[in-house]
């Protein structure tokens, strides 16, 4: 492949459900001939499909995977798989115009769904023998099911683009019926051999089967890992993520469409802080891959292809400024132990328990006898954490409390007195911050609040630190 002449671009699931609109804007638009090419697209499954295959990302409602893992009989997961087939068929019939393309896509769904069904039946039969345990194969099952969604959306997109006269090519990384385990790098490199971005448009599955097992480490973030690795390995000029919105200074539905400011440029430090707040511009591990490969990232609105969006690279800010105000509902896990003073090991034990229960830590504070972790988890999970810690420290007072945290983020906040001005803005709005913190790196400031105060606090902080600052502050010398 010709290096540094092409872009690698990712489209998320919600946008993929409107891929027929993207055909007429993002994929083709006013382009013709050679201008159509020089772009490699990584696609997610159509919106909602991965939820049906695995489990609902937000509600936790069981999909095929969860039903298969917990099934006492075959009916549950078989019905769930039938539901996936219906949803896939409905999704491609909404975006395809030609009957032949619909027929081919219907056949693709039948072949993949029935292939997966037969695989699961065979595995169940095998594990009916005492020598084989189903639990040892659940990660592979999760990988198999994940790949169905992206393979389907990529196949449908290629059908649609070829019908429109684009020389589109399916690059299926899902490993369907492939022999042998290969690394992610080998999977991508082998699949891209012979692909010429200058003359054809490669449509690549967001899921890639590999020996490392993307689901093991990244779970639902796997498509961005595939995307970043593809961009790094092929020496892309730029990596682009197409979303349904612009990356802005706050949620426009919260602070007002006229109040927000679109970010023209920021850096990977800010992207990492956004991820910590559950507002991922890109998965942190994917960002690391691009950062190390010196590939800049651009985040754009998929439905406004003429807008340059937000450029994210490794460069520091030229001027100190607040860029984004966001927030997250959290739980504060507080452990108070009078005997903690001067004793080591408490923090390590708490971290071990949180890790074992797969609890994501947003931030933490501590003093002489209290350690408080602000975490992104359910109360149900935190009750288990509390029980485990109570067994370790029977004399400690342990409690979980529902709170929220507002975060003010920028590449360089030095000299802006953000902590002080933010506390004043929150007080002026008639609210109270339970806690606040700022690290020496000067890229974010956190304000801990009651749950009901988060939205008005974000609005107040955005008004004081962004809307009231038409001119950025000059950057002070280090």
XYZ file of C-alpha atoms in Angstrom:
478
model
C 0.000 0.000 0.000
C 1.121 3.540 -0.734
C 2.004 5.118 2.574
C 0.788 8.478 3.899
C -1.541 9.106 0.965
C -4.728 7.655 2.421
C -6.955 8.122 5.444
C -8.472 5.426 7.646
C -11.988 6.395 8.723
C -14.377 4.816 11.247
C -18.166 4.967 11.267
C -20.084 4.112 14.454
C -23.170 1.957 14.732
C -25.767 4.711 15.059
C -24.421 6.422 11.946
C -24.266 3.085 10.111
C -28.032 2.768 10.499
C -28.214 5.791 8.160
C -25.552 4.513 5.780
C -27.779 5.257 2.768
C -27.570 8.942 3.719
C -23.802 8.639 4.104
C -23.575 7.164 0.596
C -24.808 10.471 -0.804
C -22.608 12.639 1.425
C -19.591 11.024 3.082
C -18.846 8.146 0.701
C -19.667 9.831 -2.601
C -21.167 13.324 -2.288
C -19.711 15.511 -5.020
C -16.719 13.237 -5.556
C -16.095 11.436 -8.820
C -13.327 9.316 -10.342
C -10.066 9.236 -8.406
C -11.457 11.629 -5.781
C -13.639 8.817 -4.464
C -10.632 6.867 -3.269
C -7.675 7.262 -0.929
C -10.016 6.397 1.965
C -10.315 3.143 3.932
C -13.481 2.777 6.027
C -13.824 0.723 9.224
C -17.478 0.052 10.032
C -19.340 -0.910 13.188
C -22.428 -3.091 13.251
C -25.761 -1.421 12.527
C -27.177 0.326 15.595
C -28.511 -2.080 18.237
C -27.212 -5.283 16.624
C -24.273 -5.813 19.001
C -26.644 -5.273 21.947
C -28.787 -8.137 20.615
C -25.751 -10.341 20.037
C -24.107 -9.790 23.429
C -26.090 -7.746 25.954
C -27.502 -4.229 25.982
C -24.630 -1.862 26.694
C -26.643 0.390 29.013
C -29.464 -1.714 30.456
C -27.637 -5.050 30.553
C -30.597 -6.854 28.936
C -29.459 -10.305 27.812
C -28.581 -10.943 24.172
C -27.565 -14.211 22.520
C -24.305 -14.448 24.471
C -25.854 -13.906 27.904
C -28.767 -16.248 27.166
C -26.421 -18.965 25.914
C -24.174 -18.591 28.971
C -27.088 -18.889 31.399
C -29.428 -21.199 29.493
C -31.078 -24.150 31.192
C -32.599 -25.048 27.808
C -32.037 -24.137 24.161
C -35.103 -21.991 23.619
C -33.767 -18.721 25.036
C -30.639 -18.324 22.956
C -32.206 -19.770 19.805
C -34.985 -17.183 20.031
C -32.428 -14.449 20.681
C -30.457 -15.501 17.595
C -33.649 -15.449 15.514
C -34.257 -11.922 16.783
C -30.765 -10.906 15.619
C -31.469 -12.286 12.142
C -34.722 -10.323 11.969
C -33.019 -7.114 13.136
C -30.157 -7.519 10.641
C -32.595 -8.112 7.789
C -34.676 -5.110 8.793
C -31.531 -2.944 9.025
C -30.259 -3.695 5.521
C -33.700 -3.465 3.944
C -33.937 0.094 5.251
C -30.763 1.195 3.466
C -30.673 -0.912 0.271
C -32.708 0.059 -2.779
C -32.105 -2.766 -5.253
C -33.847 -6.136 -4.874
C -30.730 -8.085 -5.914
C -28.663 -6.399 -3.189
C -31.379 -7.162 -0.634
C -31.500 -10.795 -1.739
C -27.714 -11.183 -1.441
C -27.746 -9.538 1.988
C -30.609 -11.789 3.136
C -28.519 -14.786 2.071
C -25.464 -13.446 3.887
C -27.456 -13.120 7.115
C -28.846 -16.653 6.806
C -25.399 -18.131 6.153
C -23.722 -16.384 9.092
C -26.570 -16.793 11.594
C -27.081 -20.489 10.853
C -23.316 -21.052 10.893
C -23.129 -19.493 14.349
C -26.164 -21.486 15.485
C -24.600 -24.780 14.382
C -21.347 -23.848 16.111
C -23.143 -23.196 19.413
C -25.175 -26.417 19.118
C -22.004 -28.421 18.488
C -20.299 -26.760 21.444
C -23.230 -27.534 23.726
C -23.153 -31.155 22.620
C -19.392 -31.371 23.178
C -19.665 -29.843 26.639
C -22.290 -32.389 27.654
C -19.265 -34.653 28.199
C -17.517 -34.217 31.509
C -14.111 -33.633 29.946
C -15.169 -30.318 28.396
C -16.377 -27.194 30.215
C -18.493 -24.548 28.515
C -17.001 -21.828 30.731
C -13.619 -22.352 29.078
C -15.070 -21.398 25.684
C -17.240 -18.386 26.586
C -14.694 -15.786 25.489
C -14.399 -17.424 22.056
C -18.192 -17.469 21.796
C -18.292 -13.754 22.611
C -15.720 -13.129 19.877
C -17.649 -15.236 17.344
C -20.930 -13.432 18.013
C -19.327 -9.969 17.968
C -17.947 -10.501 14.485
C -21.383 -11.216 13.001
C -22.567 -7.619 13.299
C -19.600 -5.933 11.645
C -19.354 -8.546 8.888
C -23.010 -7.918 8.033
C -22.778 -4.115 7.956
C -19.573 -4.215 5.890
C -21.128 -6.640 3.378
C -24.246 -4.466 3.025
C -22.200 -1.283 2.613
C -20.134 -2.840 -0.168
C -23.331 -3.933 -1.964
C -24.738 -0.428 -1.712
C -21.573 1.304 -2.911
C -20.969 -1.072 -5.795
C -24.536 -0.447 -6.948
C -23.720 3.292 -6.930
C -20.683 2.740 -9.168
C -17.978 2.794 -6.488
C -15.182 0.223 -6.717
C -15.798 -0.976 -3.145
C -14.061 -4.008 -1.638
C -15.017 -6.030 1.438
C -12.164 -6.670 3.875
C -13.537 -9.162 6.399
C -11.280 -9.425 9.454
C -13.805 -11.498 11.433
C -11.963 -14.764 10.736
C -15.122 -16.564 9.632
C -14.177 -20.212 8.971
C -10.491 -19.242 8.838
C -7.906 -21.777 9.913
C -5.420 -21.079 12.678
C -4.808 -18.223 15.104
C -2.945 -15.142 13.904
C -1.983 -11.920 15.656
C -3.983 -8.734 15.098
C -1.107 -7.301 13.093
C -0.949 -10.415 10.887
C -4.732 -10.446 10.446
C -4.783 -6.841 9.229
C -1.606 -7.043 7.134
C -2.694 -10.222 5.343
C -6.208 -8.926 4.675
C -4.919 -5.639 3.271
C -2.421 -7.263 0.884
C -3.297 -6.274 -2.639
C -5.666 -3.509 -1.553
C -4.926 -0.293 -3.427
C -6.637 2.665 -1.681
C -5.890 4.837 -4.721
C -8.237 2.822 -6.949
C -10.656 1.051 -4.595
C -12.580 1.803 -1.412
C -11.920 -0.849 1.246
C -14.783 -1.432 3.699
C -13.230 -3.146 6.737
C -14.993 -4.920 9.593
C -14.587 -3.230 12.967
C -14.130 -6.609 14.624
C -10.922 -8.556 13.929
C -10.414 -12.147 15.056
C -6.913 -12.634 16.416
C -4.908 -14.731 18.849
C -4.823 -11.891 21.406
C -8.633 -11.833 21.607
C -9.856 -8.242 21.303
C -12.805 -8.857 23.612
C -10.531 -10.030 26.435
C -8.952 -6.614 26.895
C -11.193 -4.133 25.081
C -14.643 -5.759 25.084
C -17.040 -3.371 23.286
C -14.224 -0.946 22.421
C -12.702 -3.398 19.923
C -13.700 -1.543 16.719
C -11.644 1.508 17.665
C -8.678 -0.735 18.430
C -8.971 -2.315 14.968
C -9.333 1.155 13.441
C -6.257 2.582 15.158
C -4.112 -0.476 14.427
C -5.100 -0.367 10.763
C -4.206 3.321 10.545
C -0.847 2.749 12.238
C 0.107 -0.349 10.212
C -0.778 1.195 6.863
C 0.884 4.530 7.595
C -2.302 6.552 7.205
C -2.031 10.269 6.654
C -4.848 10.772 9.133
C -7.306 8.704 11.187
C -10.875 9.992 11.181
C -13.820 9.049 13.402
C -17.231 10.039 12.058
C -19.834 10.658 14.765
C -23.357 12.048 14.685
C -22.291 15.268 16.376
C -19.428 17.717 16.589
C -16.978 17.541 19.486
C -18.065 20.653 21.380
C -17.357 22.530 24.601
C -20.382 20.886 26.290
C -23.584 19.031 25.540
C -25.580 21.510 23.424
C -28.830 20.047 24.758
C -27.719 21.046 28.226
C -26.115 24.472 27.808
C -27.819 25.533 24.569
C -26.950 25.229 20.874
C -25.865 28.870 20.692
C -23.713 28.644 23.812
C -21.447 25.725 22.850
C -18.267 26.140 20.870
C -17.060 23.508 18.464
C -13.526 22.376 19.169
C -11.306 23.008 16.195
C -8.247 21.395 17.719
C -7.167 19.628 20.891
C -4.731 16.878 21.877
C -4.622 13.293 23.128
C -4.360 14.441 26.770
C -7.836 15.947 26.469
C -9.112 12.838 24.670
C -7.927 10.706 27.610
C -9.707 12.951 30.119
C -12.914 12.722 28.077
C -12.639 8.931 28.148
C -12.304 9.069 31.917
C -15.610 10.968 31.993
C -17.331 8.330 29.860
C -17.377 10.696 26.867
C -15.047 8.836 24.569
C -13.726 10.610 21.520
C -11.681 7.403 21.119
C -10.771 4.409 23.301
C -7.629 5.289 25.339
C -5.706 2.243 24.036
C -6.627 3.190 20.448
C -5.478 6.740 21.112
C -2.160 5.395 22.412
C -1.639 3.399 19.195
C -2.238 6.480 17.029
C -0.116 8.657 19.285
C 2.865 6.306 19.119
C 2.523 5.965 15.336
C 2.366 9.764 14.986
C -0.996 9.553 13.198
C -3.254 12.543 13.921
C -6.911 11.882 14.706
C -9.836 13.890 13.416
C -13.372 13.687 14.855
C -16.073 14.880 12.483
C -19.840 14.980 12.128
C -20.630 12.202 9.631
C -23.576 14.127 8.239
C -21.641 17.367 7.688
C -18.754 16.100 5.516
C -17.728 19.608 4.514
C -16.885 20.548 8.102
C -13.252 19.800 9.116
C -14.316 18.738 12.619
C -11.819 18.513 15.491
C -8.147 17.673 14.976
C -6.568 15.710 17.826
C -2.782 15.375 17.837
C 0.144 15.366 20.252
C 0.819 19.105 20.205
C 0.525 21.351 23.284
C -1.838 24.315 23.326
C -0.570 27.648 22.076
C -2.718 29.436 24.660
C -4.110 28.386 28.032
C -7.865 27.861 27.811
C -10.776 25.799 29.069
C -12.007 23.615 26.203
C -14.729 21.286 27.520
C -17.056 20.998 30.498
C -18.655 17.607 31.038
C -19.739 15.328 33.864
C -20.570 11.837 35.034
C -22.729 10.137 37.647
C -20.475 8.283 40.077
C -20.477 6.396 43.347
C -18.184 7.464 46.181
C -16.724 4.458 48.007
C -15.506 5.664 51.383
C -13.445 3.571 53.783
C -12.779 5.121 57.208
C -10.437 3.313 59.589
C -9.033 4.978 62.705
C -6.023 2.629 62.666
C -5.092 3.602 59.099
C -2.774 6.429 60.150
C 0.782 5.561 59.155
C -0.135 2.020 58.111
C 0.544 0.811 54.575
C -1.577 -1.590 52.547
C -5.087 -0.193 52.796
C -5.031 1.425 49.386
C -3.552 -1.657 47.696
C -6.269 -3.869 49.194
C -9.057 -1.551 48.055
C -7.604 -1.438 44.542
C -7.353 -5.228 44.452
C -11.032 -5.601 45.390
C -12.170 -2.958 42.896
C -10.142 -4.634 40.158
C -11.595 -8.046 40.963
C -15.121 -6.652 40.594
C -14.169 -4.818 37.375
C -14.968 -1.387 38.816
C -13.682 1.616 36.866
C -12.034 4.288 39.020
C -12.642 7.891 37.962
C -10.690 9.613 40.727
C -9.753 9.271 44.392
C -8.862 11.337 47.451
C -7.442 10.369 50.826
C -6.443 11.801 54.177
C -4.984 10.368 57.394
C -7.728 7.837 58.069
C -10.061 7.854 55.051
C -9.707 6.732 51.435
C -12.451 7.672 48.987
C -12.646 6.297 45.471
C -15.008 7.905 42.955
C -16.065 5.064 40.693
C -18.239 4.375 37.662
C -20.251 1.310 38.692
C -23.676 0.103 39.776
C -24.839 0.091 43.390
C -25.341 -3.668 43.090
C -21.652 -4.123 42.264
C -20.607 -1.760 45.028
C -22.543 -3.781 47.610
C -20.346 -6.752 46.715
C -17.258 -4.555 47.003
C -18.384 -3.374 50.443
C -18.873 -6.958 51.648
C -15.394 -7.972 50.492
C -13.776 -4.959 52.149
C -15.738 -5.529 55.372
C -14.262 -9.029 55.567
C -10.748 -7.582 55.215
C -11.318 -4.640 57.591
C -14.101 -5.597 60.054
C -13.578 -2.501 62.219
C -13.683 -0.037 59.304
C -16.676 2.107 58.370
C -17.437 1.471 54.695
C -20.168 3.135 52.663
C -21.130 3.883 49.077
C -22.860 7.118 48.163
C -24.386 8.179 44.835
C -22.850 11.450 43.645
C -21.714 13.049 40.411
C -18.574 14.757 39.190
C -18.250 17.721 36.843
C -14.985 18.060 34.940
C -13.422 21.134 33.350
C -10.880 20.053 30.732
C -8.284 21.788 28.568
C -4.860 21.151 27.076
C -3.382 23.810 29.366
C -5.241 25.330 32.330
C -2.232 27.065 33.884
C -2.801 30.588 35.119
C -6.580 30.462 34.719
C -7.537 29.895 38.388
C -10.062 27.336 37.172
C -10.460 25.647 40.561
C -11.294 28.903 42.343
C -13.431 30.404 39.583
C -15.309 27.143 39.131
C -16.172 26.925 42.833
C -17.404 30.518 42.714
C -19.538 29.804 39.622
C -21.096 26.783 41.355
C -21.812 28.885 44.482
C -23.272 31.731 42.402
C -25.704 29.215 40.897
C -26.930 28.367 44.404
C -25.165 25.004 44.444
C -22.460 23.449 46.616
C -19.429 21.397 45.670
C -18.811 18.550 48.107
C -15.207 18.302 46.956
C -12.858 19.571 44.264
C -9.391 18.673 42.992
C -6.788 19.737 40.446
C -3.630 17.857 39.529
C -0.234 19.366 38.716
C -0.535 18.416 35.020
C -3.145 21.183 34.638
C -5.397 19.430 32.145
C -8.540 18.971 34.274
C -10.330 20.115 37.397
C -12.967 17.965 39.116
C -15.932 19.113 41.209
C -17.844 16.524 43.253
C -21.566 17.256 43.515
C -24.909 15.792 44.489
C -26.552 13.917 41.603
C -29.297 16.504 41.084
C -26.752 19.335 40.923
C -24.680 17.994 38.019
C -26.572 19.505 35.090
C -26.994 23.001 36.577
C -23.345 22.904 37.686
C -22.137 22.064 34.166
C -24.228 24.921 32.811
C -22.803 27.312 35.406
C -19.207 26.214 34.816
C -19.582 26.477 31.045
C -21.044 29.962 31.380
C -18.266 31.227 33.633
C -15.248 29.499 32.110
C -16.104 29.337 28.403
C -19.003 31.605 27.424
C -17.644 34.549 29.437
C -14.145 34.148 27.936
C -14.253 35.315 24.305
C -10.474 35.663 24.205
C -8.169 32.862 25.324
C -5.674 33.614 28.072
C -2.032 33.944 26.996
C 0.056 30.937 27.882
C 2.544 31.555 30.672
C 6.138 30.488 30.388
C 6.937 27.200 32.089
